[in-house]
PDB file of C-alpha atoms in Angstrom:
ATOM      1  CA  MET G 280      71.483 213.151  49.875  1.00 85.00           C
ATOM      2  CA  ASN G 281      73.294 212.597  46.437  1.00 92.00           C
ATOM      3  CA  VAL G 282      75.649 209.717  46.562  1.00 96.00           C
ATOM      4  CA  LEU G 283      77.026 210.253  42.615  1.00 98.00           C
ATOM      5  CA  GLU G 284      77.103 213.777  40.936  1.00 98.00           C
ATOM      6  CA  ILE G 285      78.092 214.067  37.357  1.00 98.00           C
ATOM      7  CA  ARG G 286      78.654 217.423  35.904  1.00 98.00           C
ATOM      8  CA  GLY G 287      79.472 218.494  32.367  1.00 98.00           C
ATOM      9  CA  LEU G 288      80.801 215.028  31.341  1.00 98.00           C
ATOM     10  CA  VAL G 289      82.257 214.499  28.096  1.00 98.00           C
ATOM     11  CA  LYS G 290      84.145 211.936  26.568  1.00 98.00           C
ATOM     12  CA  ASN G 291      85.643 212.296  23.020  1.00 97.00           C
ATOM     13  CA  PHE G 292      87.295 209.311  21.041  1.00 96.00           C
ATOM     14  CA  GLY G 293      88.951 211.314  18.199  1.00 94.00           C
ATOM     15  CA  LYS G 294      86.035 213.127  16.473  1.00 93.00           C
ATOM     16  CA  LEU G 295      83.230 210.890  18.038  1.00 94.00           C
ATOM     17  CA  THR G 296      81.606 212.453  21.187  1.00 96.00           C
ATOM     18  CA  ALA G 297      80.645 209.240  23.299  1.00 97.00           C
ATOM     19  CA  VAL G 298      79.425 211.195  26.096  1.00 97.00           C
ATOM     20  CA  ALA G 299      78.131 214.508  25.654  1.00 96.00           C
ATOM     21  CA  GLY G 300      77.688 217.060  28.270  1.00 96.00           C
ATOM     22  CA  VAL G 301      75.837 214.713  30.902  1.00 98.00           C
ATOM     23  CA  ASP G 302      74.466 215.921  34.021  1.00 98.00           C
ATOM     24  CA  LEU G 303      73.077 213.635  36.529  1.00 98.00           C
ATOM     25  CA  ASN G 304      72.570 213.141  40.432  1.00 97.00           C
ATOM     26  CA  PHE G 305      72.025 209.867  41.949  1.00 97.00           C
ATOM     27  CA  LYS G 306      70.306 209.597  45.307  1.00 94.00           C
ATOM     28  CA  GLU G 307      71.031 207.571  48.340  1.00 92.00           C
ATOM     29  CA  GLY G 308      69.126 204.115  48.248  1.00 89.00           C
ATOM     30  CA  GLU G 309      67.704 205.169  44.809  1.00 91.00           C
ATOM     31  CA  PHE G 310      67.433 202.366  41.887  1.00 93.00           C
ATOM     32  CA  THR G 311      67.952 203.799  38.222  1.00 96.00           C
ATOM     33  CA  SER G 312      68.039 202.320  34.976  1.00 96.00           C
ATOM     34  CA  ILE G 313      70.112 203.899  32.073  1.00 96.00           C
ATOM     35  CA  ILE G 314      68.666 202.874  28.517  1.00 94.00           C
ATOM     36  CA  GLY G 315      69.228 203.562  24.948  1.00 90.00           C
ATOM     37  CA  PRO G 316      70.345 201.744  21.750  1.00 85.00           C
ATOM     38  CA  ASN G 317      73.937 200.628  21.051  1.00 84.00           C
ATOM     39  CA  GLY G 318      76.080 203.508  20.952  1.00 86.00           C
ATOM     40  CA  ALA G 319      74.141 205.839  23.199  1.00 90.00           C
ATOM     41  CA  GLY G 320      76.790 206.087  25.590  1.00 94.00           C
ATOM     42  CA  LYS G 321      75.598 203.924  28.496  1.00 94.00           C
ATOM     43  CA  THR G 322      78.496 201.671  28.813  1.00 93.00           C
ATOM     44  CA  THR G 323      80.857 204.704  28.142  1.00 96.00           C
ATOM     45  CA  LEU G 324      79.331 206.410  31.192  1.00 97.00           C
ATOM     46  CA  PHE G 325      79.671 203.497  33.382  1.00 96.00           C
ATOM     47  CA  ASN G 326      83.504 203.309  32.194  1.00 96.00           C
ATOM     48  CA  LEU G 327      83.996 206.809  33.177  1.00 97.00           C
ATOM     49  CA  VAL G 328      82.302 206.485  36.740  1.00 97.00           C
ATOM     50  CA  THR G 329      84.319 203.341  37.452  1.00 96.00           C
ATOM     51  CA  GLY G 330      87.647 205.044  36.298  1.00 96.00           C
ATOM     52  CA  ARG G 331      88.173 202.667  33.293  1.00 95.00           C
ATOM     53  CA  LEU G 332      88.362 205.689  31.202  1.00 96.00           C
ATOM     54  CA  SER G 333      89.212 209.272  31.841  1.00 96.00           C
ATOM     55  CA  PRO G 334      86.867 212.027  30.985  1.00 97.00           C
ATOM     56  CA  SER G 335      87.580 214.562  28.216  1.00 97.00           C
ATOM     57  CA  SER G 336      85.921 217.082  30.601  1.00 97.00           C
ATOM     58  CA  GLY G 337      83.452 217.278  33.319  1.00 98.00           C
ATOM     59  CA  THR G 338      83.362 216.055  37.138  1.00 98.00           C
ATOM     60  CA  ILE G 339      82.512 212.911  39.006  1.00 98.00           C
ATOM     61  CA  MET G 340      81.839 213.363  42.677  1.00 98.00           C
ATOM     62  CA  PHE G 341      81.164 210.261  44.705  1.00 98.00           C
ATOM     63  CA  ASN G 342      79.814 210.675  48.275  1.00 95.00           C
ATOM     64  CA  GLY G 343      81.242 214.240  48.404  1.00 94.00           C
ATOM     65  CA  LYS G 344      84.785 213.474  46.873  1.00 96.00           C
ATOM     66  CA  ASN G 345      85.940 214.157  43.457  1.00 98.00           C
ATOM     67  CA  ILE G 346      86.711 210.631  42.014  1.00 98.00           C
ATOM     68  CA  THR G 347      87.300 212.268  38.166  1.00 97.00           C
ATOM     69  CA  GLY G 348      90.221 210.089  36.749  1.00 91.00           C
ATOM     70  CA  LEU G 349      91.124 208.020  39.704  1.00 96.00           C
ATOM     71  CA  ALA G 350      92.285 204.469  38.749  1.00 96.00           C
ATOM     72  CA  PRO G 351      89.556 201.703  39.099  1.00 94.00           C
ATOM     73  CA  TYR G 352      91.105 199.929  42.363  1.00 90.00           C
ATOM     74  CA  GLN G 353      91.026 203.376  44.027  1.00 94.00           C
ATOM     75  CA  ILE G 354      87.418 203.905  43.158  1.00 95.00           C
ATOM     76  CA  SER G 355      86.374 200.374  44.292  1.00 90.00           C
ATOM     77  CA  ARG G 356      87.933 201.044  47.564  1.00 90.00           C
ATOM     78  CA  LEU G 357      85.733 203.788  48.238  1.00 94.00           C
ATOM     79  CA  LYS G 358      82.873 201.295  47.798  1.00 93.00           C
ATOM     80  CA  LEU G 359      81.542 201.746  44.480  1.00 95.00           C
ATOM     81  CA  CYS G 360      81.505 198.552  42.801  1.00 92.00           C
ATOM     82  CA  ARG G 361      80.387 197.366  38.996  1.00 91.00           C
ATOM     83  CA  ILE G 362      79.203 193.917  37.589  1.00 87.00           C
ATOM     84  CA  PHE G 363      80.296 193.269  34.024  1.00 77.00           C
ATOM     85  CA  GLN G 364      78.441 191.976  31.190  1.00 64.00           C
ATOM     86  CA  ILE G 365      80.924 189.181  31.062  1.00 64.00           C
ATOM     87  CA  THR G 366      81.214 186.959  34.136  1.00 70.00           C
ATOM     88  CA  ASN G 367      84.653 187.552  36.033  1.00 77.00           C
ATOM     89  CA  LEU G 368      84.898 184.626  38.594  1.00 88.00           C
ATOM     90  CA  PHE G 369      87.420 182.049  39.585  1.00 88.00           C
ATOM     91  CA  PRO G 370      86.005 179.149  37.784  1.00 90.00           C
ATOM     92  CA  GLU G 371      88.223 176.423  39.469  1.00 92.00           C
ATOM     93  CA  LEU G 372      86.968 177.754  43.096  1.00 93.00           C
ATOM     94  CA  THR G 373      83.804 176.995  44.902  1.00 95.00           C
ATOM     95  CA  VAL G 374      81.059 179.529  45.342  1.00 96.00           C
ATOM     96  CA  TYR G 375      82.195 179.847  48.965  1.00 95.00           C
ATOM     97  CA  GLU G 376      85.591 180.547  48.040  1.00 92.00           C
ATOM     98  CA  ASN G 377      84.972 182.844  45.441  1.00 93.00           C
ATOM     99  CA  ILE G 378      83.198 185.125  48.040  1.00 93.00           C
ATOM    100  CA  LYS G 379      85.466 184.603  50.671  1.00 92.00           C
ATOM    101  CA  VAL G 380      88.547 185.515  48.744  1.00 90.00           C
ATOM    102  CA  SER G 381      86.777 188.770  48.267  1.00 88.00           C
ATOM    103  CA  VAL G 382      85.782 189.007  51.712  1.00 90.00           C
ATOM    104  CA  LEU G 383      89.308 188.642  52.998  1.00 88.00           C
ATOM    105  CA  ALA G 384      90.654 191.152  50.658  1.00 83.00           C
ATOM    106  CA  LYS G 385      88.365 193.615  51.837  1.00 83.00           C
ATOM    107  CA  ARG G 386      89.544 192.940  55.414  1.00 77.00           C
ATOM    108  CA  LYS G 387      93.165 193.059  54.065  1.00 73.00           C
ATOM    109  CA  GLU G 388      93.781 189.659  55.233  1.00 66.00           C
ATOM    110  CA  THR G 389      94.688 188.143  51.854  1.00 61.00           C
ATOM    111  CA  SER G 390      97.219 186.134  53.697  1.00 56.00           C
ATOM    112  CA  LYS G 391      94.803 184.047  55.196  1.00 60.00           C
ATOM    113  CA  ILE G 392      92.964 182.937  51.821  1.00 59.00           C
ATOM    114  CA  PHE G 393      95.485 179.858  51.544  1.00 57.00           C
ATOM    115  CA  THR G 394      95.289 178.995  55.379  1.00 62.00           C
ATOM    116  CA  LEU G 395      93.297 176.201  56.566  1.00 53.00           C
ATOM    117  CA  SER G 396      91.574 176.786  59.996  1.00 59.00           C
ATOM    118  CA  LYS G 397      89.132 174.672  61.693  1.00 54.00           C
ATOM    119  CA  ASN G 398      87.607 177.534  63.625  1.00 57.00           C
ATOM    120  CA  ARG G 399      85.083 179.837  62.024  1.00 65.00           C
ATOM    121  CA  THR G 400      85.910 183.327  61.531  1.00 82.00           C
ATOM    122  CA  GLN G 401      84.493 186.679  61.087  1.00 87.00           C
ATOM    123  CA  ALA G 402      85.160 186.084  57.269  1.00 87.00           C
ATOM    124  CA  ASP G 403      83.482 182.845  57.320  1.00 89.00           C
ATOM    125  CA  GLU G 404      80.288 184.673  58.954  1.00 91.00           C
ATOM    126  CA  GLU G 405      80.520 187.464  56.380  1.00 92.00           C
ATOM    127  CA  THR G 406      80.746 184.797  53.471  1.00 94.00           C
ATOM    128  CA  GLU G 407      77.817 182.630  54.901  1.00 94.00           C
ATOM    129  CA  LYS G 408      75.758 185.877  55.228  1.00 93.00           C
ATOM    130  CA  ILE G 409      76.290 186.686  51.730  1.00 94.00           C
ATOM    131  CA  LEU G 410      75.581 183.293  50.643  1.00 95.00           C
ATOM    132  CA  GLU G 411      72.089 183.533  52.048  1.00 93.00           C
ATOM    133  CA  ILE G 412      71.625 186.875  50.511  1.00 91.00           C
ATOM    134  CA  ILE G 413      72.082 185.581  47.044  1.00 92.00           C
ATOM    135  CA  GLY G 414      70.255 182.239  47.728  1.00 91.00           C
ATOM    136  CA  LEU G 415      73.095 179.994  47.042  1.00 94.00           C
ATOM    137  CA  THR G 416      74.171 178.509  50.371  1.00 94.00           C
ATOM    138  CA  GLU G 417      72.958 174.921  49.182  1.00 95.00           C
ATOM    139  CA  LYS G 418      75.465 175.551  46.227  1.00 95.00           C
ATOM    140  CA  MET G 419      78.488 176.727  48.322  1.00 95.00           C
ATOM    141  CA  ASP G 420      80.688 174.091  47.657  1.00 95.00           C
ATOM    142  CA  SER G 421      79.968 173.828  43.975  1.00 96.00           C
ATOM    143  CA  LEU G 422      82.859 175.007  41.590  1.00 96.00           C
ATOM    144  CA  CYS G 423      81.765 178.366  40.081  1.00 94.00           C
ATOM    145  CA  GLY G 424      82.587 176.905  36.407  1.00 93.00           C
ATOM    146  CA  SER G 425      80.098 174.167  37.030  1.00 94.00           C
ATOM    147  CA  LEU G 426      77.208 176.670  37.708  1.00 93.00           C
ATOM    148  CA  SER G 427      74.630 178.022  35.267  1.00 90.00           C
ATOM    149  CA  HIS G 428      75.094 181.327  33.973  1.00 88.00           C
ATOM    150  CA  GLY G 429      72.487 182.827  36.066  1.00 89.00           C
ATOM    151  CA  ASP G 430      74.011 181.346  39.240  1.00 92.00           C
ATOM    152  CA  GLN G 431      77.347 182.672  38.100  1.00 92.00           C
ATOM    153  CA  ARG G 432      75.833 186.475  37.718  1.00 90.00           C
ATOM    154  CA  LEU G 433      74.475 185.873  41.462  1.00 92.00           C
ATOM    155  CA  VAL G 434      77.538 184.647  42.891  1.00 94.00           C
ATOM    156  CA  GLU G 435      79.385 188.005  41.145  1.00 92.00           C
ATOM    157  CA  VAL G 436      76.747 190.032  42.736  1.00 90.00           C
ATOM    158  CA  GLY G 437      77.698 188.228  46.138  1.00 92.00           C
ATOM    159  CA  VAL G 438      81.313 188.991  45.239  1.00 91.00           C
ATOM    160  CA  ALA G 439      80.154 192.800  44.870  1.00 90.00           C
ATOM    161  CA  LEU G 440      78.172 192.823  47.966  1.00 90.00           C
ATOM    162  CA  SER G 441      81.322 191.500  50.110  1.00 89.00           C
ATOM    163  CA  LEU G 442      82.686 194.795  49.551  1.00 88.00           C
ATOM    164  CA  ASP G 443      79.916 196.437  51.631  1.00 89.00           C
ATOM    165  CA  PRO G 444      79.002 198.830  48.313  1.00 91.00           C
ATOM    166  CA  VAL G 445      77.426 202.269  48.644  1.00 93.00           C
ATOM    167  CA  LEU G 446      76.756 202.373  45.004  1.00 95.00           C
ATOM    168  CA  LEU G 447      76.295 199.061  42.839  1.00 93.00           C
ATOM    169  CA  LEU G 448      76.557 199.274  38.788  1.00 95.00           C
ATOM    170  CA  LEU G 449      75.012 196.410  37.138  1.00 92.00           C
ATOM    171  CA  ASP G 450      75.992 195.920  33.349  1.00 91.00           C
ATOM    172  CA  GLU G 451      73.364 193.675  31.471  1.00 89.00           C
ATOM    173  CA  PRO G 452      72.938 191.259  34.681  1.00 89.00           C
ATOM    174  CA  THR G 453      70.183 189.482  32.650  1.00 87.00           C
ATOM    175  CA  GLY G 454      72.139 188.991  29.491  1.00 84.00           C
ATOM    176  CA  GLY G 455      72.410 185.675  28.149  1.00 84.00           C
ATOM    177  CA  MET G 456      69.646 184.291  30.558  1.00 86.00           C
ATOM    178  CA  GLY G 457      66.426 182.438  29.592  1.00 85.00           C
ATOM    179  CA  PRO G 458      63.149 183.490  31.035  1.00 87.00           C
ATOM    180  CA  GLU G 459      63.147 181.289  34.330  1.00 88.00           C
ATOM    181  CA  GLU G 460      66.856 182.941  35.062  1.00 88.00           C
ATOM    182  CA  THR G 461      65.665 186.452  34.331  1.00 89.00           C
ATOM    183  CA  ASP G 462      62.611 185.949  36.678  1.00 88.00           C
ATOM    184  CA  ARG G 463      64.924 184.793  39.257  1.00 87.00           C
ATOM    185  CA  MET G 464      67.316 187.670  38.770  1.00 87.00           C
ATOM    186  CA  VAL G 465      64.333 190.487  38.871  1.00 86.00           C
ATOM    187  CA  GLN G 466      63.269 188.804  42.018  1.00 85.00           C
ATOM    188  CA  PHE G 467      66.670 188.988  43.555  1.00 86.00           C
ATOM    189  CA  ILE G 468      67.334 192.649  42.419  1.00 85.00           C
ATOM    190  CA  ARG G 469      63.914 193.741  43.984  1.00 82.00           C
ATOM    191  CA  ALA G 470      64.727 191.842  47.305  1.00 82.00           C
ATOM    192  CA  LEU G 471      68.238 193.619  47.115  1.00 81.00           C
ATOM    193  CA  THR G 472      66.859 197.046  46.950  1.00 78.00           C
ATOM    194  CA  GLU G 473      64.433 196.368  49.722  1.00 77.00           C
ATOM    195  CA  LYS G 474      66.690 194.885  52.276  1.00 78.00           C
ATOM    196  CA  GLN G 475      70.332 196.215  51.589  1.00 76.00           C
ATOM    197  CA  LYS G 476      71.148 200.029  51.888  1.00 78.00           C
ATOM    198  CA  VAL G 477      72.838 200.369  48.364  1.00 87.00           C
ATOM    199  CA  THR G 478      72.074 202.883  45.553  1.00 92.00           C
ATOM    200  CA  ILE G 479      71.760 200.808  42.348  1.00 93.00           C
ATOM    201  CA  LEU G 480      72.416 202.108  38.475  1.00 95.00           C
ATOM    202  CA  LEU G 481      71.320 199.382  35.979  1.00 94.00           C
ATOM    203  CA  VAL G 482      72.267 199.342  32.502  1.00 94.00           C
ATOM    204  CA  GLU G 483      69.716 196.615  30.719  1.00 90.00           C
ATOM    205  CA  HIS G 484      68.223 196.229  27.262  1.00 88.00           C
ATOM    206  CA  ASP G 485      65.306 194.009  28.576  1.00 88.00           C
ATOM    207  CA  MET G 486      62.841 196.469  28.771  1.00 90.00           C
ATOM    208  CA  SER G 487      60.372 194.295  31.057  1.00 90.00           C
ATOM    209  CA  VAL G 488      63.235 193.964  33.631  1.00 91.00           C
ATOM    210  CA  VAL G 489      63.780 197.836  33.443  1.00 93.00           C
ATOM    211  CA  PHE G 490      60.202 198.717  33.939  1.00 92.00           C
ATOM    212  CA  SER G 491      59.671 196.056  36.822  1.00 90.00           C
ATOM    213  CA  VAL G 492      62.620 197.365  39.009  1.00 91.00           C
ATOM    214  CA  SER G 493      62.989 200.913  38.392  1.00 94.00           C
ATOM    215  CA  GLU G 494      62.220 203.805  40.528  1.00 93.00           C
ATOM    216  CA  ARG G 495      63.809 206.193  37.855  1.00 96.00           C
ATOM    217  CA  ILE G 496      64.790 205.712  34.403  1.00 96.00           C
ATOM    218  CA  VAL G 497      67.453 207.636  32.351  1.00 96.00           C
ATOM    219  CA  VAL G 498      67.317 207.632  28.555  1.00 94.00           C
ATOM    220  CA  MET G 499      70.542 208.331  26.505  1.00 93.00           C
ATOM    221  CA  HIS G 500      70.764 208.800  22.902  1.00 90.00           C
ATOM    222  CA  GLN G 501      74.169 209.773  20.914  1.00 90.00           C
ATOM    223  CA  GLY G 502      75.950 210.494  24.234  1.00 94.00           C
ATOM    224  CA  ALA G 503      73.344 212.957  25.621  1.00 94.00           C
ATOM    225  CA  VAL G 504      70.335 212.176  28.203  1.00 95.00           C
ATOM    226  CA  ILE G 505      66.945 212.845  26.333  1.00 93.00           C
ATOM    227  CA  ALA G 506      64.651 211.637  29.050  1.00 94.00           C
ATOM    228  CA  ASP G 507      64.796 211.328  32.774  1.00 96.00           C
ATOM    229  CA  GLY G 508      61.921 210.408  35.182  1.00 96.00           C
ATOM    230  CA  PRO G 509      59.898 207.591  36.926  1.00 96.00           C
ATOM    231  CA  PRO G 510      58.748 204.656  34.682  1.00 95.00           C
ATOM    232  CA  ASP G 511      55.236 205.944  34.117  1.00 94.00           C
ATOM    233  CA  GLU G 512      56.551 209.112  32.768  1.00 94.00           C
ATOM    234  CA  ILE G 513      59.281 207.471  30.370  1.00 93.00           C
ATOM    235  CA  LYS G 514      56.297 205.238  29.034  1.00 88.00           C
ATOM    236  CA  ARG G 515      54.477 208.414  28.075  1.00 89.00           C
ATOM    237  CA  ASN G 516      57.269 210.077  26.635  1.00 90.00           C
ATOM    238  CA  GLU G 517      56.491 209.915  22.856  1.00 86.00           C
ATOM    239  CA  LYS G 518      60.271 210.266  21.835  1.00 79.00           C
ATOM    240  CA  VAL G 519      61.282 207.276  24.042  1.00 85.00           C
ATOM    241  CA  ARG G 520      58.121 205.308  23.026  1.00 76.00           C
ATOM    242  CA  GLU G 521      59.083 205.505  19.318  1.00 72.00           C
ATOM    243  CA  ALA G 522      62.741 205.356  19.408  1.00 66.00           C
ATOM    244  CA  TYR G 523      63.673 202.925  22.282  1.00 62.00           C
ATOM    245  CA  LEU G 524      60.424 200.836  23.240  1.00 55.00           C
ATOM    246  CA  GLY G 525      59.378 199.939  19.602  1.00 55.00           C
ATOM    247  CA  GLU G 526      55.882 201.541  20.163  1.00 50.00           C
TER     248      GLU G 526
END
């Protein structure tokens, strides 16, 4: 079953065509990376799928529903979530509070955000489960603003998971990380795909990350898809090797 179907997608900025007639399908549970140089159209494609931009033409279907031109909040309610390049957390709140706020928002219980209760609720149970998934239970009481960049990225993934996403878009999740944090994120992403029923689209410049976690790789250049296949096939593609992998 296709979770996401993109048909004839075009985005023009004046005379510049950022996305040029893209046709792509993404199956349920599939892990796909989208690569290409700066200006290839990767981020614009993400922005079109998540409603931050409206296409010049073309159609985007998510779980059989036409989401073309919908607002970002309408799309996120359908369980299509995105993690951006820049962290977007409440730095003055704890790890636990950041995730619980998102859980309560999903449950439409935002009135309880500032309510103290001695009794554990279903929202607390959900929050604790997510903390376990992202491996930050021991840091649940730490302020997000005091965390390392790698831990902040994990909290963001936790916030996204609290919305029970069907499709998760990861935009440069290892950006700004050192080798140890990058390795930790790679291990986490692998575990996420194995244990959680979520389809993942990844935009990432680190080719070692891309080839270690992807089932499928889509290569973009000048707004168009020039290659699409499993990692081994992409590695053998001469055009891709010369233009994008530095070989």
